[in-house]
Amino acid sequence: MEYFLELFFGGLTRGSIYALIALGYTMVYGIIQLINFAHGEIYMIGAFVALIVAGVCTIYGLSGISILILAAIIAVIYASAYGYTLEKVAYRPLRGAPRLSPLISAIGMSIFLQNYVLLAQTPDFLPFPRLIPDFAFMEPVAHIIGSPELVILVTTMVTMILLTLLIKKTKVGKAMRATQQDMDMARLVGVNVDRIISLTFIIGSALAAIGGVLVASYIGQVNFYIGFLAGVKAFTAAVLGGIGSIPGAVLGGLVLGWAESFAAGYISSDYEDVFTFGLLVLILTLRPAGILGKARKQKV
Amino acid sequence: MLKLQNIQTYYGNIQALKDVTIEIKEGEIVALIGANGAGKTTTLMSICGITPPRSGEILLDGDSLKGVSADKIVQRGIVQVPEGRRIFPDLTVLENLEMGAFLRTNKSLIQQDLNYVMTLFPILESRRHQLGGTLSGGEQQMLAISRALMARPRVLLLDEPSLGLAPLIIKQIFEIIRKINKESNTTIFLVEQNANQALKLADRGYVMENGRITLVDSADKLLANDDVRKAYLGM
């Protein structure tokens, strides 16, 4: 039972990170039907910025959780700026072009950003400081769920609640939903759709950066390539849950996290990826639009 | 008030509007009639900045709308009820109405207008928390008109408000359009295939064929015109 719980919380932690990144894919897809393949790189850049901030902070003698918070804030700002620029430079000029063009542009940006970090920083793995201390109150349950897992779970949960409130309750959230449902009609009621799209990229990038910081401090290392696998996994999560659906991205992330964790724990960690992608194939065979996805009606 | 001067609108290489000139005076109801594919919807979308004309001018109170984005055009008081109603299907009725008032900030005035449209169409009051996509066609048309009114338009553009509705509901909708025009002096530009109904409501009418305006006259004269009667009124 204890082993089961350990795997359960391990899967939940991974899954909540996947969910956080998957939200960026799904929100962008929902609004402009583009799979932003450079999203994983935004996550990677978030982690790198956090590493730099953490390095500087350590010199100034700050420590632990305060560095984590500061690093996360700065990473979010940086990553948002990257996300905003990415949309403006690589996708906006292609609005109205055939659907394949922005997709290729996305892949190009992904490769570009990877190599840019590779050249500007280093091809090596860099150690990321352990910023999350072991809390004393977690001691009794530490063999099931550790302090880093707790911090990740709380952070992702709070972030998702804030996101939900933004989308459901605020005026700009309503405009985002309206734009997603009918972009031209949103224009006709006076929504500046370009601004909504920019905002979607900013929010998605901020979420990815939070994910990047949390994962980097959890795993303890970063390099220019970490965005690729994280991106593929999160994209899988988004598709699994039903791309375009926000609750779907969260659910897809969690299902994927648990599948990996249990497969690694009960079968073999060598087969963890086989198991997850097998699950993806299975679910898509049974429900092509994903778990919570709606088959989109094509407007003529 | 609203003037289209020789506008030409293209979809890619296909020219949809050829040299269209239309003038609408303040407080008027003007109808644009024509067959399917004549360019009526394109005319409205050109005015609203969704498919801006390649050449020619659209003037509102003498100011050109060239290069003005769609949201800014709404801000200047031109609001459209598009063909097929285009209700936001996953927003509630209330949220759809609030989206109509997206550019306005005065909460008490918005509330006042909300009450006004709910007295205009009481059915919306009882459906306020229902999703827009679950309404019937007639209810959606009422919601679409109400959503446009929430922007306090100076010029209201209506694209085929009678399309696919039962005769009784069409009558009700046209009565409301007349009421909106009379009560708040809202200028109305109405696009219709239902030429008979439209011309009975309108002060003046334009007839469009293959992207060109072929006839302009008072609505009464158009109703009496032999060509119009043959082509559009089925007589």
PDB file of N, CA, C and O in Angstrom, chain B residues 19 42-43 45 57 61-62 77 95 107 122 124 146 157 171 226 230 235:
ATOM      1  N   ASP B  19     -17.446  48.200 -57.220  1.00  0.00           N
ATOM      2  CA  ASP B  19     -17.846  49.589 -57.324  1.00  0.00           C
ATOM      3  C   ASP B  19     -19.156  49.883 -56.575  1.00  0.00           C
ATOM      4  O   ASP B  19     -20.054  50.504 -57.118  1.00  0.00           O
ATOM      5  N   THR B  42     -20.840  40.247 -47.816  1.00  0.00           N
ATOM      6  CA  THR B  42     -19.526  40.860 -47.997  1.00  0.00           C
ATOM      7  C   THR B  42     -19.594  42.368 -47.776  1.00  0.00           C
ATOM      8  O   THR B  42     -18.669  42.970 -47.213  1.00  0.00           O
ATOM      9  N   THR B  43     -20.702  42.979 -48.225  1.00  0.00           N
ATOM     10  CA  THR B  43     -20.860  44.412 -48.012  1.00  0.00           C
ATOM     11  C   THR B  43     -20.803  44.733 -46.516  1.00  0.00           C
ATOM     12  O   THR B  43     -20.067  45.634 -46.082  1.00  0.00           O
ATOM     13  N   MET B  45     -19.532  42.846 -44.105  1.00  0.00           N
ATOM     14  CA  MET B  45     -18.222  42.515 -43.544  1.00  0.00           C
ATOM     15  C   MET B  45     -17.164  43.557 -43.949  1.00  0.00           C
ATOM     16  O   MET B  45     -16.190  43.764 -43.227  1.00  0.00           O
ATOM     17  N   GLU B  57     -13.865  54.048 -50.537  1.00  0.00           N
ATOM     18  CA  GLU B  57     -13.860  54.593 -49.176  1.00  0.00           C
ATOM     19  C   GLU B  57     -15.141  54.221 -48.442  1.00  0.00           C
ATOM     20  O   GLU B  57     -16.208  54.147 -49.038  1.00  0.00           O
ATOM     21  N   ASP B  61     -19.790  59.540 -40.737  1.00  0.00           N
ATOM     22  CA  ASP B  61     -19.832  60.973 -40.426  1.00  0.00           C
ATOM     23  C   ASP B  61     -18.702  61.720 -41.133  1.00  0.00           C
ATOM     24  O   ASP B  61     -18.097  62.627 -40.560  1.00  0.00           O
ATOM     25  N   GLY B  62     -18.377  61.289 -42.342  1.00  0.00           N
ATOM     26  CA  GLY B  62     -17.337  61.965 -43.107  1.00  0.00           C
ATOM     27  C   GLY B  62     -15.924  61.491 -42.819  1.00  0.00           C
ATOM     28  O   GLY B  62     -14.991  61.834 -43.525  1.00  0.00           O
ATOM     29  N   GLY B  77     -19.328  52.845 -33.193  1.00  0.00           N
ATOM     30  CA  GLY B  77     -20.783  52.773 -33.179  1.00  0.00           C
ATOM     31  C   GLY B  77     -21.424  51.958 -34.286  1.00  0.00           C
ATOM     32  O   GLY B  77     -22.632  51.957 -34.445  1.00  0.00           O
ATOM     33  N   GLU B  95     -23.629  35.943 -20.473  1.00  0.00           N
ATOM     34  CA  GLU B  95     -22.253  36.228 -20.905  1.00  0.00           C
ATOM     35  C   GLU B  95     -22.218  36.729 -22.346  1.00  0.00           C
ATOM     36  O   GLU B  95     -21.439  37.616 -22.684  1.00  0.00           O
ATOM     37  N   LYS B 107     -20.777  50.510 -15.632  1.00  0.00           N
ATOM     38  CA  LYS B 107     -21.526  49.323 -15.215  1.00  0.00           C
ATOM     39  C   LYS B 107     -23.018  49.579 -15.067  1.00  0.00           C
ATOM     40  O   LYS B 107     -23.841  48.734 -15.397  1.00  0.00           O
ATOM     41  N   PRO B 122     -38.419  39.015 -23.378  1.00  0.00           N
ATOM     42  CA  PRO B 122     -38.507  38.424 -22.025  1.00  0.00           C
ATOM     43  C   PRO B 122     -37.971  36.996 -21.947  1.00  0.00           C
ATOM     44  O   PRO B 122     -37.511  36.572 -20.894  1.00  0.00           O
ATOM     45  N   LEU B 124     -35.273  35.872 -22.944  1.00  0.00           N
ATOM     46  CA  LEU B 124     -33.851  35.866 -22.591  1.00  0.00           C
ATOM     47  C   LEU B 124     -33.651  35.904 -21.080  1.00  0.00           C
ATOM     48  O   LEU B 124     -32.704  35.336 -20.547  1.00  0.00           O
ATOM     49  N   SER B 146     -30.023  41.405 -29.354  1.00  0.00           N
ATOM     50  CA  SER B 146     -29.813  42.003 -28.028  1.00  0.00           C
ATOM     51  C   SER B 146     -28.332  42.236 -27.758  1.00  0.00           C
ATOM     52  O   SER B 146     -27.935  43.266 -27.213  1.00  0.00           O
ATOM     53  N   LEU B 157     -26.255  46.974 -38.190  1.00  0.00           N
ATOM     54  CA  LEU B 157     -26.282  46.218 -39.441  1.00  0.00           C
ATOM     55  C   LEU B 157     -26.885  44.848 -39.157  1.00  0.00           C
ATOM     56  O   LEU B 157     -26.439  44.165 -38.240  1.00  0.00           O
ATOM     57  N   LYS B 171     -42.119  37.995 -37.956  1.00  0.00           N
ATOM     58  CA  LYS B 171     -42.955  39.182 -37.759  1.00  0.00           C
ATOM     59  C   LYS B 171     -42.538  39.909 -36.476  1.00  0.00           C
ATOM     60  O   LYS B 171     -42.360  41.129 -36.455  1.00  0.00           O
ATOM     61  N   ASP B 226     -41.533  46.578 -61.484  1.00  0.00           N
ATOM     62  CA  ASP B 226     -41.832  45.303 -62.135  1.00  0.00           C
ATOM     63  C   ASP B 226     -40.684  44.309 -62.065  1.00  0.00           C
ATOM     64  O   ASP B 226     -40.887  43.126 -61.792  1.00  0.00           O
ATOM     65  N   LYS B 230     -40.721  40.732 -60.124  1.00  0.00           N
ATOM     66  CA  LYS B 230     -40.488  39.473 -60.810  1.00  0.00           C
ATOM     67  C   LYS B 230     -39.327  38.696 -60.184  1.00  0.00           C
ATOM     68  O   LYS B 230     -39.430  37.517 -59.893  1.00  0.00           O
ATOM     69  N   MET B 235     -43.612  37.599 -58.074  1.00  0.00           N
ATOM     70  CA  MET B 235     -44.941  37.950 -58.597  1.00  0.00           C
ATOM     71  C   MET B 235     -44.886  38.199 -60.099  1.00  0.00           C
ATOM     72  O   MET B 235     -43.867  38.499 -60.643  1.00  0.00           O
TER      73      MET B 235
END
